[in-house]
Amino acid sequence: MGGNVNGLLDGKRCLIVGVANKRSIAWAIARRLDEAGATIALTYQGERTEGDVRALAETLSRPAAAVLPLDVQDDDEMDAAVAGAADALGGIDVLVHAVAFARAEDLGGRFADTPRDGFELALDVSAFSLAGLARRCEPHMTDGGSIVTLSYLAAERAVPGYNVMGVAKSALESIVRLLAWDLGPQQIRVNALSAGPVRTLAARGIPGFSDMADKIAERTPMRRAISTDEVADAALYLCSPLSTAVTGETLHVDAGYHAMGL
């Protein structure tokens, strides 16, 4: 991780949605914000991940204010999770949205063959959930705030094998820009991090991911892959007072790959 950032987020109250395991980008962000002085609330989806998320919460430097169930397709759970986090934290200053899902069968083959229900599922979970969470967090961000979500270069370019998730990430980045306008008068900033390939457990579900990640690493200006910790450092910047005039932005954290023509 980066240098000493103790105190950068002192007093800040952060809701982090999408931690699944210790290798996830969301967890790297949670650790980084915790190190910077923030108080953290986490969510989990379903009993399968609850134990892991609760165990991770115990390793933070200060106790997690809350660990709450959240299925972003369930409006009642959305209401309860945000309200519960705001109550436990005493308000919300930061929302980190790290939720994305598409069925495995909708990632392989041709995008043209994506069925309607698979398309709707991917966009609902991966993109619309940001708008739903932002709307619910807004009343609790009484002193302004920062909302950060996770995107990928497939939002801008066709990436075979990423298919419907690329479309979902395009929608996500458009939502970021619209929310930045809607929430700007309340001094709430909304930004996306477009991370390069990171070898998380979720990434293993993308056909050909390992080979793609190796080739991309070779073709970045820095000639290397990136780490979850580097994405977390960029998230810290967007969540901190260092970025108070940055909103509606998609910040690439990919060792420069997005700038290349090949």
Coordinates of N, CA, C and O in Angstrom, one line a residue, residues 129-211:
S129 N -28.2 -0.6 -9.1 CA -28.1 -0.6 -7.6 C -27.3 0.6 -7.1 O -27.5 1.1 -6.0
L130 N -26.4 1.2 -7.9 CA -25.7 2.4 -7.5 C -26.7 3.5 -7.3 O -26.6 4.2 -6.3
A131 N -27.6 3.7 -8.2 CA -28.6 4.8 -8.1 C -29.5 4.5 -6.9 O -29.8 5.5 -6.1
G132 N -29.9 3.3 -6.7 CA -30.7 3.0 -5.5 C -30.0 3.3 -4.2 O -30.6 3.8 -3.3
L133 N -28.8 2.9 -4.1 CA -28.0 3.1 -2.9 C -27.7 4.6 -2.7 O -27.8 5.2 -1.5
A134 N -27.4 5.3 -3.7 CA -27.1 6.7 -3.6 C -28.3 7.5 -3.2 O -28.2 8.4 -2.3
R135 N -29.5 7.2 -3.7 CA -30.7 7.8 -3.3 C -31.0 7.6 -1.8 O -31.5 8.6 -1.1
R136 N -30.8 6.5 -1.3 CA -31.0 6.2 0.1 C -30.0 6.8 1.0 O -30.2 7.2 2.1
C137 N -28.7 6.9 0.5 CA -27.6 7.5 1.3 C -27.7 9.0 1.4 O -27.3 9.6 2.4
E138 N -28.3 9.6 0.3 CA -28.3 11.1 0.2 C -28.8 11.8 1.5 O -28.1 12.7 2.0
P139 N -29.9 11.4 2.1 CA -30.4 12.1 3.3 C -29.5 12.0 4.5 O -29.6 12.9 5.4
H140 N -28.6 11.0 4.5 CA -27.7 10.8 5.6 C -26.3 11.5 5.4 O -25.5 11.5 6.3
M141 N -26.1 12.1 4.2 CA -24.9 12.8 3.9 C -25.1 14.3 4.1 O -25.1 15.1 3.1
T142 N -25.3 14.7 5.3 CA -25.8 16.0 5.6 C -24.6 17.0 5.5 O -24.9 18.2 5.4
D143 N -23.4 16.6 5.5 CA -22.2 17.5 5.4 C -21.5 17.2 4.0 O -20.3 17.4 3.9
G144 N -22.2 16.8 3.0 CA -21.6 16.4 1.8 C -21.1 15.0 1.9 O -21.3 14.3 2.9
G145 N -20.4 14.5 0.9 CA -19.9 13.2 1.0 C -19.3 12.7 -0.4 O -19.1 13.5 -1.3
S146 N -18.9 11.5 -0.4 CA -18.2 10.9 -1.6 C -18.8 9.5 -1.8 O -19.0 8.7 -0.9
I147 N -19.2 9.3 -3.1 CA -19.7 8.0 -3.5 C -18.7 7.5 -4.6 O -18.4 8.2 -5.5
V148 N -18.2 6.3 -4.4 CA -17.2 5.7 -5.3 C -17.7 4.3 -5.8 O -18.1 3.5 -4.9
T149 N -17.7 4.0 -7.1 CA -18.0 2.7 -7.6 C -16.9 2.2 -8.4 O -15.9 2.9 -8.7
L150 N -17.0 0.9 -8.8 CA -15.9 0.2 -9.5 C -16.4 -0.1 -10.9 O -17.4 -0.8 -11.1
S151 N -15.6 0.3 -11.9 CA -15.9 0.1 -13.3 C -14.8 -0.7 -13.9 O -13.9 -1.2 -13.2
Y152 N -14.8 -0.8 -15.3 CA -13.7 -1.5 -16.0 C -13.7 -1.0 -17.4 O -14.7 -0.4 -17.9
L153 N -12.6 -1.1 -18.1 CA -12.4 -0.6 -19.4 C -13.4 -1.1 -20.4 O -13.7 -0.4 -21.5
A154 N -14.1 -2.2 -20.2 CA -15.1 -2.7 -21.0 C -16.3 -1.8 -21.1 O -17.2 -2.0 -22.0
A155 N -16.4 -0.8 -20.2 CA -17.4 0.2 -20.3 C -17.2 1.1 -21.6 O -18.1 1.7 -22.1
E156 N -15.9 1.1 -22.0 CA -15.6 2.0 -23.2 C -15.2 1.2 -24.4 O -15.3 1.8 -25.5
R157 N -14.8 0.0 -24.3 CA -14.4 -0.8 -25.5 C -15.0 -2.2 -25.4 O -15.4 -2.6 -24.4
A158 N -15.1 -2.8 -26.6 CA -15.7 -4.1 -26.6 C -14.6 -5.1 -26.1 O -13.5 -5.2 -26.7
V159 N -15.0 -5.9 -25.1 CA -14.1 -6.9 -24.6 C -14.8 -8.2 -24.7 O -15.6 -8.6 -23.8
P160 N -14.5 -9.0 -25.7 CA -15.1 -10.3 -25.9 C -14.9 -11.2 -24.6 O -13.9 -11.2 -24.0
G161 N -16.0 -11.8 -24.2 CA -16.0 -12.6 -23.0 C -16.5 -11.9 -21.8 O -16.9 -12.5 -20.8
Y162 N -16.5 -10.5 -21.8 CA -17.0 -9.7 -20.8 C -18.5 -9.4 -21.1 O -19.3 -9.2 -20.2
N163 N -18.8 -9.3 -22.3 CA -20.1 -9.2 -22.9 C -21.1 -8.3 -22.1 O -20.9 -7.1 -22.1
V164 N -22.1 -8.9 -21.5 CA -23.2 -8.1 -20.9 C -22.6 -7.3 -19.8 O -23.2 -6.2 -19.5
M165 N -21.6 -7.7 -19.1 CA -21.0 -6.9 -18.0 C -20.4 -5.6 -18.6 O -20.3 -4.6 -17.9
G166 N -19.9 -5.6 -19.8 CA -19.4 -4.4 -20.4 C -20.5 -3.4 -20.6 O -20.3 -2.2 -20.3
V167 N -21.6 -3.9 -21.0 CA -22.8 -3.0 -21.2 C -23.2 -2.4 -19.8 O -23.5 -1.3 -19.7
A168 N -23.2 -3.3 -18.8 CA -23.6 -2.9 -17.5 C -22.6 -1.8 -16.9 O -23.0 -0.8 -16.3
K169 N -21.3 -2.0 -17.2 CA -20.3 -1.0 -16.8 C -20.5 0.3 -17.5 O -20.3 1.4 -17.0
S170 N -20.9 0.3 -18.8 CA -21.2 1.5 -19.5 C -22.3 2.2 -18.9 O -22.3 3.5 -18.7
A171 N -23.4 1.5 -18.5 CA -24.5 2.1 -17.8 C -24.1 2.7 -16.5 O -24.5 3.8 -16.1
L172 N -23.3 2.0 -15.8 CA -22.8 2.4 -14.5 C -22.1 3.8 -14.6 O -22.3 4.7 -13.8
E173 N -21.2 3.9 -15.6 CA -20.4 5.2 -15.7 C -21.4 6.3 -16.1 O -21.2 7.4 -15.7
S174 N -22.4 6.0 -16.9 CA -23.4 7.0 -17.2 C -24.1 7.5 -15.9 O -24.4 8.7 -15.7
I175 N -24.5 6.5 -15.1 CA -25.2 6.8 -13.9 C -24.3 7.7 -13.0 O -24.8 8.6 -12.3
V176 N -23.0 7.4 -13.0 CA -22.1 8.2 -12.2 C -22.2 9.7 -12.6 O -22.3 10.6 -11.7
R177 N -22.2 9.9 -13.9 CA -22.2 11.3 -14.3 C -23.6 12.0 -14.0 O -23.6 13.2 -13.6
L178 N -24.6 11.2 -14.1 CA -26.0 11.8 -13.8 C -26.1 12.0 -12.3 O -26.6 13.1 -11.9
L179 N -25.6 11.1 -11.5 CA -25.7 11.3 -10.0 C -24.8 12.5 -9.6 O -25.1 13.2 -8.7
A180 N -23.7 12.6 -10.3 CA -22.8 13.8 -9.9 C -23.5 15.1 -10.1 O -23.4 16.0 -9.2
W181 N -24.4 15.2 -11.1 CA -25.2 16.4 -11.3 C -26.3 16.5 -10.3 O -26.5 17.6 -9.7
D182 N -27.0 15.4 -10.1 CA -28.1 15.4 -9.1 C -27.7 15.8 -7.7 O -28.4 16.5 -7.0
L183 N -26.5 15.2 -7.3 CA -26.1 15.3 -5.9 C -25.1 16.4 -5.6 O -24.8 16.7 -4.5
G184 N -24.6 17.0 -6.7 CA -23.6 18.1 -6.6 C -24.1 19.2 -5.7 O -23.3 19.7 -4.9
P185 N -25.3 19.7 -5.8 CA -25.7 20.8 -4.9 C -25.6 20.5 -3.4 O -25.5 21.4 -2.6
Q186 N -25.7 19.2 -3.1 CA -25.5 18.8 -1.7 C -24.0 18.5 -1.3 O -23.7 18.0 -0.3
Q187 N -23.1 18.9 -2.3 CA -21.7 18.7 -2.1 C -21.3 17.2 -2.0 O -20.4 16.8 -1.3
I188 N -22.1 16.3 -2.6 CA -21.8 14.9 -2.7 C -21.2 14.6 -4.0 O -21.8 14.9 -5.1
R189 N -20.0 14.1 -4.0 CA -19.3 13.8 -5.2 C -19.5 12.3 -5.6 O -19.6 11.4 -4.7
V190 N -19.5 12.0 -6.9 CA -19.8 10.7 -7.3 C -18.7 10.4 -8.4 O -18.7 11.1 -9.4
N191 N -18.0 9.3 -8.2 CA -16.9 9.0 -9.1 C -16.8 7.5 -9.3 O -17.3 6.7 -8.5
A192 N -16.1 7.1 -10.4 CA -15.8 5.6 -10.6 C -14.3 5.4 -10.7 O -13.6 6.2 -11.2
L193 N -13.9 4.2 -10.3 CA -12.6 3.7 -10.5 C -12.6 2.6 -11.6 O -13.3 1.6 -11.4
S194 N -11.9 2.8 -12.7 CA -11.8 1.8 -13.7 C -10.5 1.1 -13.5 O -9.5 1.5 -13.9
A195 N -10.6 0.0 -12.8 CA -9.4 -0.8 -12.5 C -9.0 -1.7 -13.6 O -9.9 -2.3 -14.3
G196 N -7.7 -1.9 -13.7 CA -7.2 -2.9 -14.7 C -7.5 -4.3 -14.1 O -8.0 -4.5 -13.0
P197 N -7.2 -5.4 -14.9 CA -7.5 -6.7 -14.4 C -6.8 -7.0 -13.1 O -5.6 -6.8 -12.9
V198 N -7.5 -7.5 -12.1 CA -7.0 -7.9 -10.8 C -7.5 -9.3 -10.6 O -8.6 -9.7 -10.8
R199 N -6.6 -10.2 -10.1 CA -6.9 -11.6 -9.9 C -7.7 -11.9 -8.7 O -7.2 -12.5 -7.7
T200 N -8.9 -11.4 -8.7 CA -9.9 -11.7 -7.6 C -10.6 -13.0 -7.9 O -10.6 -13.5 -9.0
L201 N -11.3 -13.5 -6.9 CA -12.1 -14.7 -7.1 C -13.2 -14.5 -8.1 O -13.5 -15.4 -8.9
A202 N -13.8 -13.3 -8.0 CA -14.8 -13.0 -9.0 C -14.3 -13.0 -10.4 O -15.0 -13.4 -11.4
A203 N -13.1 -12.6 -10.6 CA -12.5 -12.5 -12.0 C -12.4 -13.9 -12.6 O -12.4 -14.0 -13.8
R204 N -12.3 -14.9 -11.8 CA -12.1 -16.2 -12.3 C -13.3 -16.7 -13.1 O -13.2 -17.6 -13.9
G205 N -14.5 -16.0 -12.9 CA -15.7 -16.4 -13.7 C -15.7 -15.8 -15.1 O -16.6 -16.2 -15.8
I206 N -14.7 -15.0 -15.4 CA -14.7 -14.4 -16.8 C -13.9 -15.3 -17.7 O -12.7 -15.6 -17.4
P207 N -14.5 -15.8 -18.8 CA -13.7 -16.7 -19.6 C -12.4 -16.1 -20.2 O -12.4 -15.0 -20.6
G208 N -11.3 -16.9 -20.0 CA -10.0 -16.5 -20.5 C -9.4 -15.3 -19.8 O -8.5 -14.7 -20.2
F209 N -9.9 -15.1 -18.5 CA -9.4 -14.0 -17.8 C -7.9 -14.0 -17.5 O -7.2 -13.0 -17.7
S210 N -7.3 -15.1 -17.1 CA -5.9 -15.2 -16.8 C -5.0 -14.8 -18.0 O -4.1 -14.0 -17.8
D211 N -5.3 -15.4 -19.2 CA -4.5 -15.1 -20.4 C -4.7 -13.6 -20.7 O -3.7 -12.9 -21.1

